[in-house]
Coordinates of C-alpha atoms in Angstrom, one line a residue:
P13 CA -0.2 -0.1 0.0
P14 CA 1.3 3.5 -0.9
E15 CA 3.1 4.9 2.5
T16 CA 1.3 8.6 3.7
H17 CA 3.2 11.5 4.3
A18 CA 3.8 11.2 7.7
T19 CA 5.1 7.9 7.5
A20 CA 7.5 8.4 4.8
R21 CA 9.5 11.7 6.5
A22 CA 9.5 9.5 9.5
R23 CA 11.4 7.1 7.7
T24 CA 13.8 9.8 6.2
R25 CA 14.7 11.7 9.8
S26 CA 15.4 7.7 11.2
G27 CA 18.8 7.3 11.8
P28 CA 21.4 4.0 11.1
A29 CA 21.5 1.6 13.5
P30 CA 24.3 2.7 16.1
V31 CA 27.5 0.4 16.0
T32 CA 28.0 -1.2 18.7
D33 CA 29.9 -4.2 17.8
V34 CA 33.9 -3.2 18.8
A35 CA 35.2 -5.0 16.1
K36 CA 33.6 -2.9 13.4
L37 CA 34.5 0.4 15.8
C38 CA 37.8 2.7 14.7
I39 CA 38.4 6.3 16.4
C40 CA 41.5 6.7 14.0
D41 CA 39.9 6.1 10.9
L42 CA 40.1 9.3 9.9
L43 CA 40.6 9.3 6.1
V44 CA 37.3 8.2 3.9
A45 CA 38.3 5.4 1.6
Q46 CA 42.6 5.8 2.5
C47 CA 44.7 4.1 5.3
D48 CA 45.3 5.7 8.3
V49 CA 48.8 5.1 9.3
N50 CA 49.2 3.2 11.9
C51 CA 45.9 2.9 12.9
C52 CA 45.4 -0.9 12.9
C53 CA 41.7 -0.9 13.3
D54 CA 41.2 1.0 9.5
P55 CA 39.2 -1.7 7.3
D56 CA 41.2 0.5 4.3
C57 CA 44.1 -1.0 5.5
S58 CA 45.8 -4.4 3.8
A59 CA 48.5 -6.1 4.9
A60 CA 50.9 -4.7 3.0
D61 CA 50.1 -1.3 4.9
F62 CA 50.0 -3.7 8.1
S63 CA 53.7 -4.6 7.7
L64 CA 54.9 -1.2 7.3
F65 CA 53.2 0.1 10.5
T66 CA 55.8 0.8 13.6
T67 CA 52.8 0.6 16.5
C68 CA 49.2 0.8 17.1
S69 CA 47.7 4.3 17.8
V70 CA 44.6 2.5 19.1
P71 CA 46.0 -1.1 20.6
I72 CA 42.0 -1.5 22.3
V73 CA 38.6 -0.8 21.3
T74 CA 35.8 -1.2 23.9
G75 CA 32.3 0.2 24.3
D76 CA 30.6 1.8 27.6
S77 CA 33.4 1.7 30.0
R78 CA 30.5 1.7 32.7
L79 CA 29.2 -2.0 31.6
C80 CA 30.2 -4.5 33.9
T81 CA 31.3 -7.4 30.8
Q82 CA 31.8 -5.6 27.7
K83 CA 33.5 -6.8 24.0
A84 CA 37.4 -5.9 23.4
A85 CA 38.9 -5.3 20.4
I86 CA 42.7 -6.2 21.2
Y87 CA 45.0 -4.8 18.8
S88 CA 49.1 -4.9 17.8
L89 CA 52.2 -5.9 15.3
D90 CA 54.3 -9.0 15.4
V91 CA 57.6 -7.5 14.5
E92 CA 59.0 -10.7 14.1
A93 CA 57.0 -11.4 11.1
N94 CA 58.6 -11.5 8.8
P95 CA 57.0 -9.2 6.9
P96 CA 55.5 -7.7 10.1
E97 CA 51.9 -8.3 10.6
R98 CA 49.0 -7.2 12.0
I99 CA 47.2 -9.0 15.3
F100 CA 43.7 -8.7 16.1
K101 CA 41.9 -10.6 19.7
L102 CA 38.5 -10.0 20.5
I103 CA 37.6 -10.6 24.1
D104 CA 35.7 -10.3 27.0
Q105 CA 36.6 -7.9 29.4
V106 CA 35.3 -7.4 33.1
N107 CA 34.9 -4.2 35.1
P108 CA 36.7 -3.9 38.3
S109 CA 34.6 -0.9 40.0
V110 CA 32.2 -1.8 42.8
F111 CA 29.1 0.0 40.3
C112 CA 28.5 -1.3 37.1
I113 CA 25.7 -1.8 34.4
H114 CA 24.9 -4.8 34.1
A115 CA 23.0 -3.8 30.1
A116 CA 22.0 -1.0 28.4
N117 CA 18.6 -1.3 28.0
Y118 CA 17.6 2.3 26.7
K119 CA 18.8 1.4 23.0
Q120 CA 17.9 5.0 21.9
A121 CA 20.7 6.7 24.0
L122 CA 23.6 4.7 22.1
S123 CA 23.2 7.5 19.1
F124 CA 22.6 11.1 18.7
S125 CA 19.6 12.8 17.9
S126 CA 19.2 12.7 13.9
P127 CA 18.7 16.8 12.8
E128 CA 15.2 17.5 11.5
L129 CA 14.5 17.8 8.1
P130 CA 13.0 20.9 6.4
T131 CA 9.8 20.0 5.1
S132 CA 7.3 22.5 4.2
E133 CA 5.4 22.2 7.5
N134 CA 8.4 22.9 9.2
F135 CA 10.3 25.3 7.2
D136 CA 9.1 28.7 8.8
Q137 CA 9.9 26.9 12.6
L138 CA 13.4 25.9 11.4
L139 CA 14.1 29.3 9.9
E140 CA 12.8 30.9 12.7
Q141 CA 15.2 29.1 15.1
F142 CA 18.5 28.3 13.4
G143 CA 18.8 31.4 10.7
S144 CA 20.3 33.9 12.8
A145 CA 23.7 34.1 14.1
T146 CA 23.5 32.5 16.6
F147 CA 21.1 29.8 18.3
S148 CA 20.6 27.4 20.7
A149 CA 20.8 23.5 19.7
E150 CA 19.0 22.4 22.8
P151 CA 15.1 22.4 23.5
D152 CA 12.9 25.5 24.0
S153 CA 11.5 23.1 27.1
W154 CA 15.1 23.2 28.9
N155 CA 15.2 27.1 29.0
M156 CA 11.6 28.4 30.5
N157 CA 12.7 32.0 30.5
T158 CA 14.8 32.4 27.4
D159 CA 15.3 36.3 27.9
A160 CA 16.5 35.8 31.4
Q161 CA 19.0 33.1 30.7
N162 CA 22.2 33.6 32.1
P163 CA 24.8 33.6 28.5
S164 CA 27.4 32.1 30.8
D165 CA 24.7 28.7 31.0
A166 CA 24.7 28.6 27.3
N167 CA 27.7 25.9 27.1
E168 CA 27.7 22.9 28.7
T169 CA 31.6 22.5 28.4
Y170 CA 32.5 25.5 30.7
R171 CA 30.9 23.6 33.5
Y172 CA 33.9 21.4 35.6
E173 CA 33.1 18.9 38.2
Y174 CA 35.3 18.0 40.8
A175 CA 38.6 17.1 40.0
V176 CA 38.5 17.4 36.4
P177 CA 40.6 19.5 34.7
I178 CA 41.0 23.2 33.9
Q179 CA 40.8 24.1 30.3
T180 CA 42.5 26.9 28.6
V181 CA 42.7 27.7 25.5
D182 CA 45.7 25.7 24.7
A183 CA 45.7 22.9 26.7
F184 CA 44.8 22.9 30.5
L185 CA 45.6 25.6 33.5
R186 CA 49.3 24.7 34.4
L187 CA 50.5 24.2 38.0
P188 CA 54.5 22.7 37.9
S189 CA 54.7 20.4 40.6
P190 CA 57.8 18.1 41.4
V191 CA 57.7 14.6 39.6
V192 CA 60.7 12.6 39.9
S193 CA 63.1 15.0 41.5
S194 CA 62.6 18.5 42.5
W195 CA 62.9 19.8 38.8
C196 CA 59.5 21.7 38.5
S197 CA 57.4 19.7 35.5
D198 CA 54.5 21.6 33.6
A199 CA 52.5 18.6 33.1
N200 CA 50.5 19.0 36.4
P201 CA 47.4 20.3 35.5
A202 CA 45.0 22.6 38.0
G203 CA 42.0 20.3 38.9
F204 CA 38.7 21.8 39.6
L205 CA 38.4 23.1 43.7
V206 CA 41.2 21.1 44.3
N207 CA 43.5 23.3 46.4
Q208 CA 47.0 22.9 45.7
A209 CA 50.4 24.1 46.7
T210 CA 53.4 22.7 45.2
K211 CA 57.5 24.0 45.5
C212 CA 60.2 23.4 42.4
T213 CA 63.6 24.2 41.4
R214 CA 63.6 25.8 37.6
S215 CA 66.6 25.8 35.5
V216 CA 67.4 29.3 34.9
S217 CA 71.2 31.5 33.9
V218 CA 70.8 35.3 33.2
E219 CA 72.5 34.7 29.5
K220 CA 69.1 33.3 28.3
C221 CA 66.7 34.8 30.6
G222 CA 64.5 36.2 27.9
N223 CA 64.1 33.2 26.2
I224 CA 63.2 30.6 29.2
Q225 CA 58.7 30.7 29.6
A226 CA 58.4 29.4 32.7
V227 CA 60.1 32.5 33.9
S228 CA 57.9 34.5 32.1
M229 CA 54.6 36.8 33.4
L230 CA 53.3 35.7 29.9
F231 CA 53.1 31.6 31.0
Y232 CA 50.9 31.4 33.2
I233 CA 48.2 34.7 31.9
N234 CA 48.5 34.4 28.3
S235 CA 46.7 31.3 27.9
G236 CA 43.0 32.2 29.5
I237 CA 40.5 29.8 30.8
L238 CA 37.5 29.0 28.5
A239 CA 35.5 31.9 28.7
V240 CA 37.2 34.0 31.2
N241 CA 40.4 35.7 31.1
I242 CA 43.4 35.5 33.7
T243 CA 43.5 38.8 35.2
V244 CA 46.3 39.8 37.3
Q245 CA 45.3 40.5 41.1
S246 CA 48.6 41.9 42.4
V247 CA 52.6 42.0 41.3
V248 CA 55.1 42.0 44.4
V249 CA 58.9 42.4 43.5
Q250 CA 61.7 41.0 45.5
S251 CA 65.0 42.0 45.7
L252 CA 68.2 39.9 45.7
N253 CA 68.4 40.2 49.7
G254 CA 64.5 39.0 50.2
M255 CA 62.7 42.8 50.4
R256 CA 59.5 42.6 49.1
T257 CA 57.5 45.8 47.3
L258 CA 54.0 45.6 46.4
L259 CA 53.6 47.5 43.1
N260 CA 50.7 50.0 42.8
G261 CA 49.2 49.0 39.8
S262 CA 48.4 46.4 39.5
D263 CA 48.3 45.6 35.5
V264 CA 51.5 46.0 35.4
L265 CA 53.1 43.4 33.3
R266 CA 57.1 43.1 33.8
L267 CA 58.8 40.6 31.2
P268 CA 62.4 39.2 32.5
M269 CA 64.8 41.3 31.2
I270 CA 68.6 41.6 31.8
L271 CA 70.1 44.5 33.9
D272 CA 73.2 46.2 34.8
E273 CA 74.4 41.5 35.1
L274 CA 71.0 40.3 36.7
C275 CA 68.1 38.3 35.1
V276 CA 64.9 41.1 36.7
N277 CA 61.5 39.9 36.8
I278 CA 61.7 36.8 36.8
V279 CA 58.2 34.5 38.4
L280 CA 59.3 33.4 41.9
G281 CA 55.4 32.3 42.7
V282 CA 52.0 32.3 41.6
S283 CA 49.3 32.3 43.4
Y284 CA 45.5 30.9 41.1
H285 CA 42.4 32.2 42.4
I286 CA 39.8 30.9 41.3
T287 CA 35.9 32.0 41.5
Y288 CA 32.6 29.7 40.5
T289 CA 29.3 29.5 40.3
D290 CA 27.1 26.4 42.2
A291 CA 26.7 24.4 39.2
G292 CA 30.5 24.6 38.8
E293 CA 31.0 27.7 36.0
I294 CA 33.9 29.8 35.9
I295 CA 33.2 32.9 36.2
E296 CA 36.2 34.7 37.4
A297 CA 40.2 34.1 37.6
A298 CA 42.9 36.1 38.6
A299 CA 46.7 35.7 39.2
S300 CA 49.4 37.4 42.0
F301 CA 52.7 37.1 41.4
V302 CA 55.9 37.7 42.8
L303 CA 58.9 39.1 41.1
G304 CA 62.5 38.4 41.6
A305 CA 65.7 38.4 40.5
I306 CA 69.4 36.0 39.9
N307 CA 72.5 36.6 39.2
K308 CA 75.6 35.0 37.4
E309 CA 76.3 32.6 39.4
A310 CA 72.7 31.2 40.1
L311 CA 72.1 28.4 38.4
S312 CA 68.3 27.7 39.7
V313 CA 65.4 29.7 41.0
Q314 CA 63.0 28.0 43.1
Q315 CA 59.5 28.6 42.1
S316 CA 56.3 28.3 44.3
F317 CA 52.6 27.8 42.8
E318 CA 49.0 27.7 44.6
I319 CA 45.6 27.4 43.3
S320 CA 42.5 28.7 45.9
F321 CA 39.0 28.2 44.6
T322 CA 35.9 30.3 46.5
Q323 CA 32.4 30.5 45.1
V324 CA 30.5 33.2 43.9
N325 CA 28.5 34.9 47.4
T326 CA 29.7 33.4 49.8
K327 CA 32.9 34.1 52.0
P328 CA 36.0 32.0 52.0
V329 CA 36.5 30.1 55.4
P330 CA 40.0 28.3 55.3
L331 CA 40.1 24.3 56.1
S332 CA 41.6 22.8 58.6
G333 CA 41.8 19.5 56.3
N334 CA 40.6 17.2 53.8
P335 CA 38.7 15.3 55.4
G336 CA 40.9 14.8 58.3
Y337 CA 41.9 17.2 60.9
V338 CA 45.9 18.5 60.5
V339 CA 47.4 18.3 63.7
G340 CA 48.0 22.0 64.2
L341 CA 45.4 23.9 62.5
P342 CA 42.5 25.5 64.1
I343 CA 39.2 23.9 65.5
R344 CA 36.3 24.8 63.0
A345 CA 33.2 26.1 65.5
G346 CA 30.4 27.1 64.6
F347 CA 26.4 27.5 66.0
R348 CA 22.6 27.3 64.9
P349 CA 20.9 29.9 63.7
Q350 CA 17.1 31.3 64.2
G351 CA 14.6 28.9 62.0
Y352 CA 16.1 25.5 62.6
P353 CA 15.2 23.3 61.2
F354 CA 13.1 25.2 58.7
P355 CA 14.7 25.6 55.4
V356 CA 17.7 28.0 55.7
E357 CA 20.2 28.9 53.7
I358 CA 23.2 27.7 55.3
L359 CA 22.3 25.6 58.6
F360 CA 26.0 26.2 60.5
A361 CA 26.6 30.3 60.4
P362 CA 30.2 30.9 61.8
N363 CA 30.8 32.7 65.0
T364 CA 31.4 36.0 65.8
N365 CA 35.2 35.3 65.8
K366 CA 37.3 35.5 63.0
Y367 CA 36.3 32.6 60.6
G368 CA 34.7 30.5 62.8
Q369 CA 37.0 28.9 65.4
L370 CA 36.7 27.7 68.7
T371 CA 38.9 29.9 70.9
I372 CA 40.5 30.2 74.4
L373 CA 41.7 32.7 77.4
Q374 CA 45.3 34.2 75.8
S375 CA 46.9 34.5 78.6
T376 CA 49.3 38.4 79.0
S377 CA 52.3 39.0 80.2
N378 CA 51.3 40.7 83.4
Q379 CA 48.5 37.9 83.9
D380 CA 45.6 40.5 84.7
C381 CA 42.7 38.9 83.9
L382 CA 40.4 42.2 83.8
A383 CA 43.1 43.7 81.6
A384 CA 43.4 40.2 79.7
Q385 CA 39.5 40.7 78.1
G386 CA 39.1 40.8 74.1
P387 CA 42.5 38.5 72.8
R388 CA 41.9 35.1 71.9
T389 CA 43.6 32.1 70.4
P390 CA 42.2 29.4 68.7
I391 CA 42.8 26.1 69.8
L392 CA 44.4 24.1 67.3
F393 CA 44.0 20.3 66.7
G394 CA 45.9 17.5 69.0
Y395 CA 47.6 20.5 71.5
N396 CA 47.2 20.4 74.7
V397 CA 46.8 24.3 76.1
V398 CA 46.4 25.6 79.7
A399 CA 46.2 29.5 79.9
G400 CA 45.0 31.3 83.0
C401 CA 45.6 34.9 84.5
K402 CA 44.6 36.4 88.7
L403 CA 41.5 38.4 89.3
R404 CA 42.3 40.7 92.0
I405 CA 39.0 40.7 94.4
T406 CA 38.1 43.9 96.7
A407 CA 35.1 43.9 98.7
A408 CA 33.6 47.2 96.4
M409 CA 33.5 44.4 93.6
K410 CA 29.4 43.7 93.1
C411 CA 28.6 39.7 92.5
Q412 CA 26.5 39.6 89.1
P413 CA 28.9 41.8 87.0
L414 CA 32.0 40.2 88.3
T415 CA 30.1 37.2 87.2
Q416 CA 29.2 38.0 84.1
T417 CA 32.6 39.1 83.0
L418 CA 34.7 36.1 84.2
L419 CA 32.5 34.1 82.2
D420 CA 32.7 36.9 79.0
L421 CA 36.9 36.0 80.2
L422 CA 36.6 32.4 79.8
K423 CA 33.7 31.4 76.8
G424 CA 34.9 35.0 75.1
Q425 CA 31.6 37.3 73.7
S426 CA 29.4 34.6 71.7
F427 CA 30.6 31.2 72.8
P428 CA 30.2 28.5 69.8
E429 CA 27.1 25.6 69.8
Y430 CA 28.4 23.3 67.7
V431 CA 32.3 22.1 66.3
A432 CA 33.2 20.4 63.1
S433 CA 33.8 17.0 63.1
F434 CA 35.9 17.1 59.9
G435 CA 38.7 19.4 58.7
N436 CA 36.5 20.2 55.6
S437 CA 32.9 19.8 56.8
Q438 CA 30.5 22.4 55.0
A439 CA 27.7 24.7 56.7
Q440 CA 25.2 22.9 55.0
D441 CA 25.9 19.3 56.1
V442 CA 24.4 18.7 59.0
L443 CA 25.4 15.6 60.4
D444 CA 29.2 16.9 60.2
W445 CA 28.7 19.0 63.2
V446 CA 28.8 17.9 67.1
P447 CA 26.8 19.6 70.1
I448 CA 29.1 21.3 72.5
T449 CA 27.7 19.6 75.9
H450 CA 28.5 21.7 78.6
L451 CA 28.5 21.0 82.2
R452 CA 28.8 22.9 85.5
T453 CA 30.7 21.1 88.2
S454 CA 31.6 23.2 92.0
E455 CA 34.3 23.8 94.2
Q456 CA 34.7 22.9 97.6
R457 CA 37.2 25.9 98.6
I458 CA 35.5 29.4 99.8
Y459 CA 36.8 32.7 99.7
N460 CA 35.7 35.5 102.8
T461 CA 35.0 38.0 99.9
F462 CA 31.7 39.4 99.9
Q463 CA 28.5 39.5 102.9
S464 CA 26.1 36.8 101.3
S465 CA 27.4 33.6 99.0
C466 CA 28.1 34.4 95.9
Q467 CA 29.3 31.9 92.9
I468 CA 31.8 32.4 90.3
P469 CA 33.3 30.5 87.4
V470 CA 36.7 30.1 88.3
S471 CA 38.3 27.8 84.9
L472 CA 36.4 26.0 81.8
E473 CA 38.4 22.6 81.2
I474 CA 37.0 21.9 77.3
E475 CA 37.4 17.9 76.1
V476 CA 37.8 17.1 72.7
K477 CA 37.8 13.4 71.7
W478 CA 38.3 12.0 68.6
T479 CA 39.2 9.0 66.7
K480 CA 40.5 7.8 63.2
Y481 CA 38.4 7.7 60.6
G482 CA 38.6 5.2 57.2
S483 CA 41.2 3.4 55.8
L484 CA 44.1 1.9 58.4
V485 CA 46.3 3.2 55.5
N486 CA 45.4 6.9 55.8
P487 CA 43.6 7.2 58.9
Q488 CA 41.4 10.2 58.8
A489 CA 41.4 12.7 62.8
R490 CA 37.1 13.1 63.3
I491 CA 36.1 14.6 66.7
V492 CA 32.8 12.9 68.1
N493 CA 33.1 14.7 71.3
V494 CA 33.3 17.6 72.5
T495 CA 32.6 18.5 76.6
A496 CA 33.3 22.0 78.2
T497 CA 33.3 22.1 81.9
T498 CA 32.9 25.5 83.7
T499 CA 33.9 25.1 86.8
T500 CA 32.1 27.8 89.9
T501 CA 33.2 28.5 93.5
V502 CA 31.7 30.3 96.6
L503 CA 32.8 33.6 98.0
K504 CA 32.2 35.6 101.0
Q505 CA 32.8 38.7 102.4
L506 CA 35.8 40.2 103.1
P507 CA 36.8 43.0 105.8
P508 CA 37.0 46.4 104.1
G509 CA 40.4 47.7 102.4
R510 CA 41.1 44.3 102.0
E511 CA 42.1 42.6 98.7
R512 CA 42.7 38.0 97.6
T513 CA 44.0 37.4 94.1
I514 CA 42.1 34.3 92.5
P515 CA 43.4 32.0 90.3
I516 CA 41.3 31.6 86.7
T517 CA 42.4 28.8 84.4
S518 CA 41.5 27.9 80.7
S519 CA 42.3 24.2 79.3
V520 CA 41.5 22.2 76.4
V521 CA 42.7 17.8 76.4
F522 CA 42.6 16.4 73.2
T523 CA 41.7 12.5 73.7
D524 CA 42.1 9.8 71.2
I525 CA 39.5 7.3 71.6
S526 CA 40.5 5.0 68.7
S527 CA 39.5 1.1 69.5
P528 CA 42.9 -0.3 68.4
A529 CA 43.5 -3.2 65.8
E530 CA 42.5 -6.5 68.2
P531 CA 45.9 -8.8 68.0
G532 CA 45.8 -11.5 65.7
Y533 CA 42.4 -10.6 63.6
K534 CA 43.2 -8.6 60.1
A535 CA 41.2 -5.1 60.1
W536 CA 39.0 -5.1 57.5
P537 CA 39.7 -2.2 55.1
T538 CA 37.5 0.5 54.5
I539 CA 36.3 0.9 51.4
N540 CA 34.1 4.6 50.9
A541 CA 32.4 4.7 47.7
K542 CA 29.8 7.0 46.5
L543 CA 27.8 6.3 43.4
P544 CA 27.6 9.7 40.2
F545 CA 24.5 11.2 40.8
D546 CA 24.7 11.0 36.7
F547 CA 26.1 7.7 36.5
F548 CA 23.2 5.8 35.2
F549 CA 22.6 8.8 33.0
P550 CA 21.4 8.5 29.7
F551 CA 20.2 5.0 30.7
V552 CA 16.5 3.9 32.2

């Protein structure tokens, strides 16, 4: 029977069946009806062509790497044969990953959708969609508000996931680092959201000062990140004796040059700062430079590189480990804002002290408690601390104001309610924050000061219990409990004109409560596996 117009159009628009046979796949076959050099899977190559190959540019061809089992085509050359021959094997490859796809049951995802062919019915619609100088290949249903669309959302290529190398115009953002020895290697890419700090040694000489690219500012800013140019945030010049001077203009570009038998303006340090959105788009990139000089005797120079990331519209908060705490870094703390547990943007906001850290009384040279109000020092993980001062009490002092003054002295103006269990705990991760338990004890000592009894706090003891978390090979420090114990004492009236001095102390103790492995038993390794959010896309 004659086919209808709609049936003919559907048949015309349907693309060919996707090729899933790895024996027929060849990603190095670029020339039409010609043999590609060293492409062992090219069907246009003959045995005579294979005999001239030196290697197989693509030794293995597989399908989707996320499948549990799949066929793999192995290509190699038998150079001992005369003439050399190509060897082809088809094997079953097993995916060792914990998560894998057993079967691909969504066949439409195995190939790209065919473009819509123009007809008399859809010509005007296609002309309106694709007739302008620029157009979007995405369906209109994906863009709910086309007029208010952010231009940065138009290209998915600029969206990054964690640890993905940051792309530049020519390759990727370089962060030189030592590989085998201390010498710099420029092959280290900067990963998205991976804070890094490296130091390495670069071979230099005054005679070749202007020809060494790696000591020039252009080498680090010339290749801009895709859709974003790298701007110069600051330039610091370091003299031969180590004195540093900040240049007034941040847009100053200084290139290496020879001046009075010295090579000046060579790069000693680069610090990148990347600003990104919650969608993984880089919207700003800045670089700070430290420039220096070398003399003829210098054969090498040490360079330092650093990269950090900050999400837009957020305040950067320094981490104390990734993920576990690092000994010597501050304990991160915060409080629960109003409105919890209702949805809020940040569930745990930093307390009023700088960077939201747990702090302790800072001892002063004169040991006067009333003069020591204000200065505090952060509590560093793993460091047991004892601090204190002396309180001089007279008969004219009032009980209630003195009690509040001592509480502010011991705890600070805003004592936090929660402590981060890991060094990199985020504010929105509620389960990563440990509540601080408050206890009160009373001493039996009685100081004759006030006419009626008055209880005042004389000490604050903070105990931080932590444990080793994760693999035995690389355990991470995790805080599991924090207890703040306030000790009070009773004061009574002193005779007029008499004074008394009372010691006020504050201490921090870290206790390791990790359970050691039982002797005679082998501890099983811990597997921290997390399924990616788009692992099964586009499969059903």
